[in-house]
XYZ file of C-alpha atoms in Angstrom:
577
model
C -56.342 -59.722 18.847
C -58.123 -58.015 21.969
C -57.145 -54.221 21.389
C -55.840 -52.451 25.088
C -58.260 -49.614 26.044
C -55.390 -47.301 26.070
C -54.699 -48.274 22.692
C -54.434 -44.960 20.544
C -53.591 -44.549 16.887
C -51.579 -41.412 16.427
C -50.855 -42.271 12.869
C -53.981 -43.304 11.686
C -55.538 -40.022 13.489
C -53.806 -37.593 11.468
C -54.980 -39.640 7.987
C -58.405 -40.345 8.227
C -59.981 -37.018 7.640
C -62.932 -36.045 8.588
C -63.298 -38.593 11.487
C -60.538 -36.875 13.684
C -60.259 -33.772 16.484
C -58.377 -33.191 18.462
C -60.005 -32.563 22.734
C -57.027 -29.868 23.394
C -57.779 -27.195 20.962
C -58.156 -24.494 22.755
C -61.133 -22.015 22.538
C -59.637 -19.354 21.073
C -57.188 -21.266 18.300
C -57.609 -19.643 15.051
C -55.528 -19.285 12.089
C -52.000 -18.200 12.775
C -52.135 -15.802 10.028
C -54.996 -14.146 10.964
C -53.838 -13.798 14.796
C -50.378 -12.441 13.781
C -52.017 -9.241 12.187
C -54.220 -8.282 15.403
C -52.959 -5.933 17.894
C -53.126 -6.440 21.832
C -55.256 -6.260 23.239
C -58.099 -6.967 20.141
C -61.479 -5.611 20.124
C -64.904 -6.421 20.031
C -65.660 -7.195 16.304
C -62.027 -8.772 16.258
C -62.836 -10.970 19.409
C -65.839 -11.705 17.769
C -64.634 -12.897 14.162
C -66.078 -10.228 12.130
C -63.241 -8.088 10.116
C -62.579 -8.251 6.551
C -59.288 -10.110 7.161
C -61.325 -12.367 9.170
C -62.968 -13.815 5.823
C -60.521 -14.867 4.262
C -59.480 -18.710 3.836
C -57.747 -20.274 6.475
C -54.321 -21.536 5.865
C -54.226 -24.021 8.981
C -53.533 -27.312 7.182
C -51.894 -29.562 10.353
C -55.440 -30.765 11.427
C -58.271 -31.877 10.371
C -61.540 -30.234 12.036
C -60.831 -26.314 11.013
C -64.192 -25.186 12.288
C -64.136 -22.943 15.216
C -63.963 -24.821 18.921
C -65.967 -22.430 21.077
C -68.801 -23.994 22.115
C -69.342 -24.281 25.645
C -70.916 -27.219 27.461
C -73.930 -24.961 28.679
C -74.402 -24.133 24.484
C -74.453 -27.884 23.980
C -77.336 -28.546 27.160
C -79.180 -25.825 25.922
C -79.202 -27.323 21.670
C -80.303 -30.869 22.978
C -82.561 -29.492 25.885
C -84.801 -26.762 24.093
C -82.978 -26.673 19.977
C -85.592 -27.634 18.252
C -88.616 -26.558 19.720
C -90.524 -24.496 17.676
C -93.393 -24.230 14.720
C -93.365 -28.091 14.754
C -94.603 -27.850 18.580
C -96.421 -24.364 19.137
C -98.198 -24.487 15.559
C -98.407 -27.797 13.567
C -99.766 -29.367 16.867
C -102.815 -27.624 16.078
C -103.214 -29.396 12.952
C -102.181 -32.715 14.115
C -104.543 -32.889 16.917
C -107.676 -31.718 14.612
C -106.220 -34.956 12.645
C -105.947 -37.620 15.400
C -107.503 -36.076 18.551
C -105.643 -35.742 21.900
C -105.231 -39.434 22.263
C -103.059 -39.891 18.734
C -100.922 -36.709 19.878
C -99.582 -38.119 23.054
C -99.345 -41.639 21.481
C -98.066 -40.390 17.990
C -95.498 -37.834 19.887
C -94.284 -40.522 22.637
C -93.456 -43.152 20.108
C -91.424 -40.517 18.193
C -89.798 -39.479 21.686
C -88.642 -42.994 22.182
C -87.926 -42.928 18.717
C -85.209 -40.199 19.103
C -84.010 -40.799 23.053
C -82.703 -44.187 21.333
C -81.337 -42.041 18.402
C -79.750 -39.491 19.933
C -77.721 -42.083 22.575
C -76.436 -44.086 19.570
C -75.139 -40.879 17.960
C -73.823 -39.378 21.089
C -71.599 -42.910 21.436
C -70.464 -42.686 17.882
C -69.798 -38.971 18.478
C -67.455 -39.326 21.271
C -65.533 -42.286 19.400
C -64.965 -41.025 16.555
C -65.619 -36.857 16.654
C -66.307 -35.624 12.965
C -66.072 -32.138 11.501
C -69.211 -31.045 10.259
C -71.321 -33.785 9.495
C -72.449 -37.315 11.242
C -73.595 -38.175 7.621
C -69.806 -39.859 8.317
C -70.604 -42.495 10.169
C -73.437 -44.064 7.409
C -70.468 -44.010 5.121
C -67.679 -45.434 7.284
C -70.117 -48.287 9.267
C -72.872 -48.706 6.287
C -72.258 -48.073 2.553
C -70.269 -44.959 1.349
C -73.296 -44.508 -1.349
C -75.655 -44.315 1.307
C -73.585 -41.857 3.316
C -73.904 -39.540 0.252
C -77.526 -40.056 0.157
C -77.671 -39.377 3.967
C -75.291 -35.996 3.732
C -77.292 -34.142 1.014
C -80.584 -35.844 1.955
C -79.731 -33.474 5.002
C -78.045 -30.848 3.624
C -81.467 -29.812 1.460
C -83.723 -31.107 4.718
C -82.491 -27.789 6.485
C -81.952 -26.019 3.327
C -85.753 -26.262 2.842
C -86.384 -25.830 6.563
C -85.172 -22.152 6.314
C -87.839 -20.535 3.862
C -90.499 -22.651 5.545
C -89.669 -21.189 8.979
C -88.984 -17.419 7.529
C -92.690 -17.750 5.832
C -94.337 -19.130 9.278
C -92.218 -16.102 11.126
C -93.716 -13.836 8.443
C -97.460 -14.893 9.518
C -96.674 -14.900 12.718
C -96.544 -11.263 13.076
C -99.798 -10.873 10.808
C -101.567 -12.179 13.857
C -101.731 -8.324 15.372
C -102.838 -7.470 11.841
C -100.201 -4.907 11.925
C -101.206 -4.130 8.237
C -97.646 -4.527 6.913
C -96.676 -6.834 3.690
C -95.701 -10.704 4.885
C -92.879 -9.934 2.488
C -91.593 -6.774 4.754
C -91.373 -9.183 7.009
C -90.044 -12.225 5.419
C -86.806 -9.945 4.567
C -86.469 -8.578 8.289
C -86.261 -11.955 9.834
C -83.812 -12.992 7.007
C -81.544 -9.910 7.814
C -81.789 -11.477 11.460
C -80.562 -14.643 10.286
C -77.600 -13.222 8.208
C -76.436 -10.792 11.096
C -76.576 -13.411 13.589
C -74.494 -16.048 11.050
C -71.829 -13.357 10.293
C -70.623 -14.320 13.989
C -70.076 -18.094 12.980
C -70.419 -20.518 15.315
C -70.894 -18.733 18.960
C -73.434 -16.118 17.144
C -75.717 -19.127 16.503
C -74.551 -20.774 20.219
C -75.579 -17.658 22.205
C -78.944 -17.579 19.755
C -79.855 -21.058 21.166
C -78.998 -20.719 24.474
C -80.686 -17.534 25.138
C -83.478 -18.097 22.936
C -83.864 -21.979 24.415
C -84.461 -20.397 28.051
C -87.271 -17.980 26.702
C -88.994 -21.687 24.765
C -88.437 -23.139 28.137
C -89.621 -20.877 30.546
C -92.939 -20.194 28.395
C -93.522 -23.870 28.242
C -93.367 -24.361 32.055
C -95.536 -21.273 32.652
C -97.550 -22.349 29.997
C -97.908 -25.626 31.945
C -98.538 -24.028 35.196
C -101.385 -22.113 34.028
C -102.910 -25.100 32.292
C -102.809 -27.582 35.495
C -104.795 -24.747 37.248
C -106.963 -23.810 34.339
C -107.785 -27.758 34.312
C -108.583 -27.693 37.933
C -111.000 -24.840 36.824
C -108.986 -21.827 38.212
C -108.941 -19.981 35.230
C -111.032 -16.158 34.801
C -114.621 -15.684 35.179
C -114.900 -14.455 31.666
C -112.919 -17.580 30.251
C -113.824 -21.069 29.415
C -112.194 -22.939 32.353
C -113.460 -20.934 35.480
C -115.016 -24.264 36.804
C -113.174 -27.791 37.278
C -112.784 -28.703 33.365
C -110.695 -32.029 33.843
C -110.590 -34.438 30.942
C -114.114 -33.730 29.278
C -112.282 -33.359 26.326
C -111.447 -36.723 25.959
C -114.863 -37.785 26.498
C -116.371 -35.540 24.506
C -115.719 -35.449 20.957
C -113.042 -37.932 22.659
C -110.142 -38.861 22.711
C -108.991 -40.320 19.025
C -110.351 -38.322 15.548
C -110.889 -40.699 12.092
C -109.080 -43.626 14.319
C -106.346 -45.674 12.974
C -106.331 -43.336 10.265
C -105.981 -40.733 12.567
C -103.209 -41.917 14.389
C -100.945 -42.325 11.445
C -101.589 -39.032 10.115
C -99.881 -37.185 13.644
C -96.558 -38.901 12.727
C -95.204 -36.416 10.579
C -96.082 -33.577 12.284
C -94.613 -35.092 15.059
C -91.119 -36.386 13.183
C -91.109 -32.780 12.134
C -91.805 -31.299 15.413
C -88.464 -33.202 16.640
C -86.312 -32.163 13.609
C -83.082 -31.078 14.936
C -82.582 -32.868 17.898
C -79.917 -34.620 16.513
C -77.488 -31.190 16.457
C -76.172 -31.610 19.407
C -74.420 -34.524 17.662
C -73.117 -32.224 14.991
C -72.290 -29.462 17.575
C -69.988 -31.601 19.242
C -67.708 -30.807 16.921
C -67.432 -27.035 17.582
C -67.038 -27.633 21.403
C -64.712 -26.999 23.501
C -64.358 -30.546 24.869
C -66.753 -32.332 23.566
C -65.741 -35.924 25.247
C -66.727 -34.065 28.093
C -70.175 -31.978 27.412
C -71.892 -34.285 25.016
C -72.616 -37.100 27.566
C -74.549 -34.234 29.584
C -75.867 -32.721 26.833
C -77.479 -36.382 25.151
C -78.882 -37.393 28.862
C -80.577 -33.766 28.103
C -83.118 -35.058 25.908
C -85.136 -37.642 28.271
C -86.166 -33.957 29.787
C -86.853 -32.349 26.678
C -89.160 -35.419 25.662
C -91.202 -36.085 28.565
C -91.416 -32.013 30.071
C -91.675 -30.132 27.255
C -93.180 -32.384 24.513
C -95.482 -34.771 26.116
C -96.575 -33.259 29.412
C -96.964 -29.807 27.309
C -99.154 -31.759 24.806
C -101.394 -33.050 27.496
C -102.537 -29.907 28.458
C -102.875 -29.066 24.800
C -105.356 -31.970 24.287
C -106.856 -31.128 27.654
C -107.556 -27.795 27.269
C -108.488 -27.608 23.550
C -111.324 -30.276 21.949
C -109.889 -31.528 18.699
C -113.585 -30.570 16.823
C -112.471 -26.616 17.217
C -113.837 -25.115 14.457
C -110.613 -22.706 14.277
C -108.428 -26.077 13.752
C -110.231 -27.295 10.990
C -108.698 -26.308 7.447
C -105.386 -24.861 8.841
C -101.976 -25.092 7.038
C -100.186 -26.884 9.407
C -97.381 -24.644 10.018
C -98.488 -21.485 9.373
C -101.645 -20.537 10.699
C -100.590 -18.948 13.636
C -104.372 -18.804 14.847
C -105.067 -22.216 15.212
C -101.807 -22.753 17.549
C -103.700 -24.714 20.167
C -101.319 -22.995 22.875
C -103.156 -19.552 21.457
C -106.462 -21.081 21.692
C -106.427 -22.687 24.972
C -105.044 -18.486 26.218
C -107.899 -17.162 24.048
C -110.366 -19.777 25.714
C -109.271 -18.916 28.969
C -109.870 -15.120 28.838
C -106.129 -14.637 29.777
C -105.643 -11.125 28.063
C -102.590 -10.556 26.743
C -100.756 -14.064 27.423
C -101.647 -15.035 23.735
C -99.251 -12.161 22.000
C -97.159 -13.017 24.519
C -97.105 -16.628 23.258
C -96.700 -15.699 19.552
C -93.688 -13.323 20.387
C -91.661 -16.506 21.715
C -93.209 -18.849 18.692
C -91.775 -15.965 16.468
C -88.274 -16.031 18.282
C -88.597 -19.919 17.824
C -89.344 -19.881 14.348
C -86.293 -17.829 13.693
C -84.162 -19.720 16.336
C -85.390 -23.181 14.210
C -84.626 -21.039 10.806
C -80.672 -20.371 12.385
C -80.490 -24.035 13.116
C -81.119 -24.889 9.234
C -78.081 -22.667 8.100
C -75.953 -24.088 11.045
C -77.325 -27.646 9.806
C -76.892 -27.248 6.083
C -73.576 -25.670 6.308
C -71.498 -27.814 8.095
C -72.941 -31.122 6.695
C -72.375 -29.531 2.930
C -68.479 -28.452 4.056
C -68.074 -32.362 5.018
C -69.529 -33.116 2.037
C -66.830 -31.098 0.446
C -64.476 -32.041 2.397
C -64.612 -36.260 1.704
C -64.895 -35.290 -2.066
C -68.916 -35.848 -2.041
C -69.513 -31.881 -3.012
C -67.539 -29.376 -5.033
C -64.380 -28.620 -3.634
C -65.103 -24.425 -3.274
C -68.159 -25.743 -0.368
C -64.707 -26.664 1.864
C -63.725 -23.290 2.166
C -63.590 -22.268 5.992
C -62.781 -18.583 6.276
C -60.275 -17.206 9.345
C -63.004 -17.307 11.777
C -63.958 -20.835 11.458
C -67.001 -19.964 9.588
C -67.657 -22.463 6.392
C -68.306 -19.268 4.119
C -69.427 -20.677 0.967
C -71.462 -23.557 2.671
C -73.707 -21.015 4.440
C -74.284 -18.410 1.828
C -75.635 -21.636 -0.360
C -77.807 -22.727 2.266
C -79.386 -18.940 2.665
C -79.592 -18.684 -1.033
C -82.429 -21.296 -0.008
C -84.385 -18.454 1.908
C -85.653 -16.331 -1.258
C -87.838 -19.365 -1.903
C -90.053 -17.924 1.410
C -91.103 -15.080 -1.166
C -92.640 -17.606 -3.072
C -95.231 -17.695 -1.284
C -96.345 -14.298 -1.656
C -97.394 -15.485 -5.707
C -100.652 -16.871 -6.324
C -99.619 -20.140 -6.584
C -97.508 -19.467 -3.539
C -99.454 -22.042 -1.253
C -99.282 -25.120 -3.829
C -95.216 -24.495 -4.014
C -95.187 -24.594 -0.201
C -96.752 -27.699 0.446
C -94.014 -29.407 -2.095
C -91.525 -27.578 0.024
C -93.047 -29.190 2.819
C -93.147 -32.521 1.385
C -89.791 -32.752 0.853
C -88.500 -32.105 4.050
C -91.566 -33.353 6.473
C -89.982 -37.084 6.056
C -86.326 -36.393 5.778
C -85.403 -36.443 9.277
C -86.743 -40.324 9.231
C -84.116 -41.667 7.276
C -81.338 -39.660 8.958
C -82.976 -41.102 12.743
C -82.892 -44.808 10.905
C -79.363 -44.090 9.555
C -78.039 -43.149 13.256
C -79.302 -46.802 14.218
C -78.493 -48.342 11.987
C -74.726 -46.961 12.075
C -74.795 -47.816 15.566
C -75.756 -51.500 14.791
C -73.347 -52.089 12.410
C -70.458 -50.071 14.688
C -71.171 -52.226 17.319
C -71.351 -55.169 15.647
C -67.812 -54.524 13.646
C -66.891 -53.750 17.267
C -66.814 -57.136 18.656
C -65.523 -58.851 15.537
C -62.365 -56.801 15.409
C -61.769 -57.791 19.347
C -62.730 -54.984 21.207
C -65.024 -54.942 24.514
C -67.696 -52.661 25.483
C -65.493 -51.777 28.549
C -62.968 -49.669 25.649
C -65.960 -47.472 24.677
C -66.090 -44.458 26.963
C -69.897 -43.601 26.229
C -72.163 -46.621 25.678
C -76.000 -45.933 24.836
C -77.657 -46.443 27.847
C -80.007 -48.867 25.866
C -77.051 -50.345 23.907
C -77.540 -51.803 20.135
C -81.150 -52.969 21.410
C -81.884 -49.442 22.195
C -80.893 -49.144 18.539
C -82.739 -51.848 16.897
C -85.620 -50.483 18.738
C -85.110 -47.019 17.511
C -84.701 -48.618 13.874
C -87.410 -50.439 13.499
C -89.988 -47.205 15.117
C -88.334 -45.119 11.585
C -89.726 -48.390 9.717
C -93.078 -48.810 11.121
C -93.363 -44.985 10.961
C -92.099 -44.765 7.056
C -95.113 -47.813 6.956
C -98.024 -45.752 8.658
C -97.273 -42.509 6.416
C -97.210 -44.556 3.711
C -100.672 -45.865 4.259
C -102.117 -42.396 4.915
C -100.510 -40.926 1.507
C -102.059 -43.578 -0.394
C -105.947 -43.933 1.281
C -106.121 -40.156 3.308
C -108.298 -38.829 5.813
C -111.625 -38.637 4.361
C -111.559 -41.941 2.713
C -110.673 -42.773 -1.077
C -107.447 -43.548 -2.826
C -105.348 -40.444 -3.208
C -104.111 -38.790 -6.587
C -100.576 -38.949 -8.032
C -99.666 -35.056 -6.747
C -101.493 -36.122 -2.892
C -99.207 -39.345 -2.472
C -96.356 -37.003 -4.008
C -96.614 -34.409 -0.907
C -96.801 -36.792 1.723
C -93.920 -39.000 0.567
C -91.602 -37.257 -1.938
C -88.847 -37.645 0.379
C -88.358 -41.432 -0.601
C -87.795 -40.785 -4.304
C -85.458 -38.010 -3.437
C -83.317 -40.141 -0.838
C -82.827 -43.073 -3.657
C -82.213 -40.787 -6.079
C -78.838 -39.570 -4.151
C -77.930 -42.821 -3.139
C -77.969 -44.233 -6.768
C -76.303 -40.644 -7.152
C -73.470 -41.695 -4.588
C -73.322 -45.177 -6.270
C -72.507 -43.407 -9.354
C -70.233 -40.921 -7.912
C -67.786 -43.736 -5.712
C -68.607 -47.131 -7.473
C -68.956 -48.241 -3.574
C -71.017 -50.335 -2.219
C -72.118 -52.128 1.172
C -69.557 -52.619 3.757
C -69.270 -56.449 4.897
C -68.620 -56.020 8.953
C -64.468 -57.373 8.488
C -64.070 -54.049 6.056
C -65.179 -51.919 8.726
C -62.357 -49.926 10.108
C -63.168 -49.984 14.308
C -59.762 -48.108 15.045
C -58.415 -45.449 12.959
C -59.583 -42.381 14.058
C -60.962 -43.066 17.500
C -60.612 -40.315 20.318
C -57.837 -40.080 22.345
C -59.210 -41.167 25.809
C -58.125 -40.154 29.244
C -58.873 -43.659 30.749
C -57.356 -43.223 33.987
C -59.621 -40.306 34.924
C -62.452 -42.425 33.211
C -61.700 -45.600 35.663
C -61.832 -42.842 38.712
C -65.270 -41.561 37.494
C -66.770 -44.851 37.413
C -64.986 -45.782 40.816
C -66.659 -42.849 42.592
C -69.584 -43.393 41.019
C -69.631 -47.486 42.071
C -68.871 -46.384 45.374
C -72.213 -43.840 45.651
C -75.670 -45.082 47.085
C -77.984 -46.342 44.583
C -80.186 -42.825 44.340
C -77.226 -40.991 43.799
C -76.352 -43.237 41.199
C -79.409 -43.002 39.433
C -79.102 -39.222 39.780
C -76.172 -38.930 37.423
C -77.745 -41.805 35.161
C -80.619 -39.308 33.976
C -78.761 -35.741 34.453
C-alpha cells in the first residue's frame, strides 16, 4: 500500500536507535542535570562545555542522538566547501604529478570529483531521511548487510584514527621547512596539544576550527589562482621564471602524461586521499541545528569545492610546474613539504615571501585535517557502541555532548607520529599510509551502494520519489555511476601494486602498501559476520519507514511552488547553490 507523504511513525521513531533525531532540539539542550547546577547568568568556560561537572555522563535517556546540536548551517557550508583540503592537495600533489604528469592529475582528480559529487548527494538524501547519531556506517547495515556495516564503521573508525599521526608528522615537517633547528618531535607534541585543547570544546571547538580555518584554505587557493593566471600570461617578477608569456609549454614539453597508462593509475590514490573527508558533512548533520534544513546547502557545496578549488587549482599546478622537476622526484608523498608544487611554482616565480606564507596555511590545514580524524573516529566508534558493534564504555557521551571515551581512543592513535622519529620510522609510515590511502574507497562505494539498495527497497514497499524531501540530483544513476568509478578505481590501483612504475612485478611487502586496505576491510566484515550471524538483506527485509524524519511537507510543497513559479535562470541558480 502507497504510504501518504505525511505519513510519520512516532512509534517506530522512538525504537529504532541510532537512525532517529529529532529537528527541534534546540541549540543549547543539554543534560538537565548538568543545567540545574549552573547559576544565571553562566560563564564563558560554562557556556562553552568545559567544567569538571561538565564531564561527567549524561543522564538524558528520552532520545536517541545525545551528541551536542550546535552546529550552525554556515559550520556545515564551510565542512563540505573547504573540510578536507589539506596535505592530500598542497603536498601529495607534488608526488602525484611527478607520477602521471599534469594530464593524469586533472584526469585522475576529475574522475574522483565526479566520483564523490555522486557520493556525497546519495548520502546527503539518506541523511535527511533517516538522520543518524554519529555514524553513516548505519545506513550499509540497515539497506546492505549488517556484517558489512561493521566492516564499514571500524574500516572508518581506524581510516581517521591513522589519519591523525600521519597529519601531526606532515605538520611536524612542515615547520622544518624554515630550518628553525628545533626537534620534529617538539613539534609533533605542540600540534597534538592543539588538537586536544581545541577537542576539549566538543563539537563547536572543532566547528569554529573548520570554519575559520576553511576561509584561510580558501582564500589562499583563490589568490593562489590569481597569481598563477597572471604568472601564466607571463606577468610574474623579472628575477622569476614566468616574467614572459609561459602558457602551456609544460604540457608540451616533458608533456603532458609521465610513464602513461601506468601513470595515470598511480594519481588515483593520492587523489582518493586528497578528497578524504568530504563525506563529514554527512556525519555533521547530526550535530546541527536543523539539519533538514542546512545539509541540502551544504551537499550542493561540493560541485564548488570540486571544480574551484581542486581542478582549476591543479591546472595551474601542472601549468606552472613541469612534472620532470628534479625537486619532485624521490619525495614522500605527504611529507616533503619542499616538493609542494604550490611552493615550487612561488619559488619559481621569485615571489619572496609568498612560499612561507603558503606553508603557514598547509600547516593550519594539516592540523585542521588532523581535528577532522578525531571528530571522524569518535563519533563513528560511539555508534559503533551504541548498536552493540563496540564495547559498551565507547557510548559514553559526557554532559557536554562530547563522546569522551571515543575521542581519547582515537588520540591515543597520535603517539604513533613519534614513530617516525626511530630509524625505522619511515618504513612504519608508509604501512600507516597503506592502510588508510584506500579506505575512503570502500566507504564512497558503500554510500552508493546504500543509496541503490534504499531506493530500490523504496519503490517495492510503495513509496514515490515525490515522499523523499531531498533526492540526489543524479538519482540512483548518479549512484551506480559513482559505484562503479570506486570499482574501476579499486581495479587501476590494483594493477599498479602488482606491476609499479618502473616496470617489473612487485614484491609481497610493495603490493602490501599499496593495497592493505582490502585484507583489512574483509577481515572486519567476516569479523561482523562472526559478531551478528547476519547476513545480506533481500530488498522486502528492508525497513523503508521506521525512523524516517519528521517532514514539514506543507512548507516543502510552498518551496517547490515558488520555485516552479521562478524563470528558468533563477531556477538553475538555486539548483547549484
Amino acid at each position: 500500500m502507497a504510504h501518504n507523504p505525511d505519513f510519520t511513525d512516532k512509534g517506530a521513531t522512538r525504537s529504532t536507535a541510532p537512525f532517529t533525531e529529532k529537528d527541534t532540539v534546540s541549540s543549547d539542550e543539554v543534560d538537565p542535570s548538568y543545567r540545574n547546577t549552573v547559576s544565571s547568568p553562566p560563564g564563558f568556560w560554562t557556556r562553552m562545555g568545559v567544567t569538571p561537572e561538565s564531564f561527567k555522563k549524561r543522564t538524558v535517556t528520552d532520545r536517541d542522538n545525545q551528541l551536542n546540536q550546535t552546529l550552525q548551517s554556515r559550520h556545515l557550508h564551510m565542512i563540505a566547501i573547504g573540510g578536507s583540503i589539506g596535505a592530500g592537495l598542497f603536498v601529495g600533489s607534488g608526488s602525484a604529478l611527478s607520477r602521471g604528469g599534469p594530464g593524469a592529475l586533472l584526469l585522475d582528480f576529475g574522475i574522483i570529483g565526479i566520483m564523490i559529487f555522486n557520493v556525497v548527494y546519495a548520502l546527503g538524501e539518506l541523511a535527511v531521511m533517516y538522520p543518524v547519531s554519529g555514524g553513516f556506517y548505519t545506513y550499509s547495515t540497515r539497506f546492505i548487510d549488517p556484517s558489512w556495516g561493521f566492516a564499514m564503521g571500524w574500516n572508518y573508525v581506524f581510516q581517521w584514527a591513522i589519519v591523525l599521526p600521519l597529519e601531526l608528522v606532515v605538520a611536524g615537517f612542515t615547520v622544518e621547512y624554515w630550518n628553525v633547528g628545533i626537534n620534529v618531535g617538539v613539534w609533533i607534541t605542540v600540534f597534538l596539544l592543539v588538537i586536544v585543547i581545541i577537542n576539549v570544546f566538543g563539537v563547536l571547538g572543532y566547528a569554529e576550527e573548520e570554519y575559520w580555518v576553511s576561509w584561510l584554505k580558501l582564500i589562499t587557493i583563490t589568490v593562489f589562482m590569481i597569481i598563477a593566471l597572471v604568472l601564466v600570461c607571463g606577468g610574474g617578477p623579472s628575477n622569476g621564471m614566468y616574467s614572459e608569456y609561459w602558457g602551456a609549454r609544460n604540457f608540451y614539453n616533458p608533456g603532458a602524461f609521465a610513464n602513461g597508462f601506468k601513470g595515470v593509475c598511480s594519481v588515483f590514490v593520492t587523489a582518493a586521499f586528497s578528497f578524504s573527508g568530504t563525506e563529514l558533512v554527512g556525519l555533521a548533520a547530526a550535530e546541527a541545528e536543523n539539519p533538514a534544513k542546512a545539509l541540502p546547502g551544504a551537499i550542493k557545496q561540493v560541485f564548488w569545492r570540486i571544480t574551484l578549488f581542486f581542478i582549476l587549482a591543479l591546472l595551474f599546478v601542472g601549468l606552472l610546474v613541469p612534472y620532470d622537476d628534479d625537486r619532485l622526484l624521490g619525495a614522500n608523498p605527504f611529507i616533503d613539504v619542499n616538493a609542494s608544487p604550490f611552493v615550487l611554482a612561488a619559488n619559481n616565480a621569485g615571489l619572496t615571501g609568498f612560499d612561507s606564507y603558503l606553508n603557514v596555511v598547509i600547516l593550519f590545514s594539516v592540523i585542521s585535517i588532523g581535528l577532522s580524524g578525531v571528530y571522524g573516529g569518535s563519533r563513528t566508534l560511539t555508534a559503533l557502541a551504541e548498536q552493540g558493534y563496540a564495547p559498551k564504555f565507547f557510548s559514553y557521551i559526557d554532559r557536554a555532548g562530547r563522546p569522551l571515551w571515543s575521542t581519547l581512543f582515537i588520540l591515543a592513535f597520535s603517539l604513533l607520529a613519534y614513530v617516525n622519529l626511530a630509524a625505522a620510522g619511515p618504513t612504519v609510515f608508509d604501512w600507516l599510509l597503506a592502510l588508510s590511502g584506500l579506505a575512503a574507497l570502500f566507504t564512497w562505494g558503500s554510500i552508493c551502494l546504500a543509496h541503490i539498495r534504499f531506493r530500490s527497497a523504496w519503490a517495492y514497499h510503495g513509496h514515490t520519489l515525490d515522499e523523499i524531501p531531498f533526492k540526489a540530483i543524479f538519482g540512483v544513476y548518479g549512484s551506480w555511476l559513482g559505484l562503479i568509478l570506486v570499482v574501476l578505481v579499486l581495479i587501476a590501483q590494483f594493477y599498479t601494486a602488482v606491476w609499479p612504475l618502473g616496470g617489473g612485478v612487485n614484491d609481497a611487502e610493495g603490493f602490501f602498501k599499496s593495497y592493505l586496505a582490502l585484507p583489512v576491510v574483509i577481515v572486519f566484515w567476516i569479523g561482523g559476520f562472526i559478531w551478528k550471524r547476519e547476513g545480506w538483506l533481500r530488498t522486502k527485509n528492508i525497513d523503508v519507514d521506521s525512523g524516517r524524519r519528521e517532514v514539514d511537507w506543507d512548507a516543502i510543497y510552498a518551496t517547490r511552488a515558488e520555485r516552479a513559479a521562478m524563470p528558468a535562470w533563477k531556477r538553475m541558480f538555486h539548483l547549484v547553490f
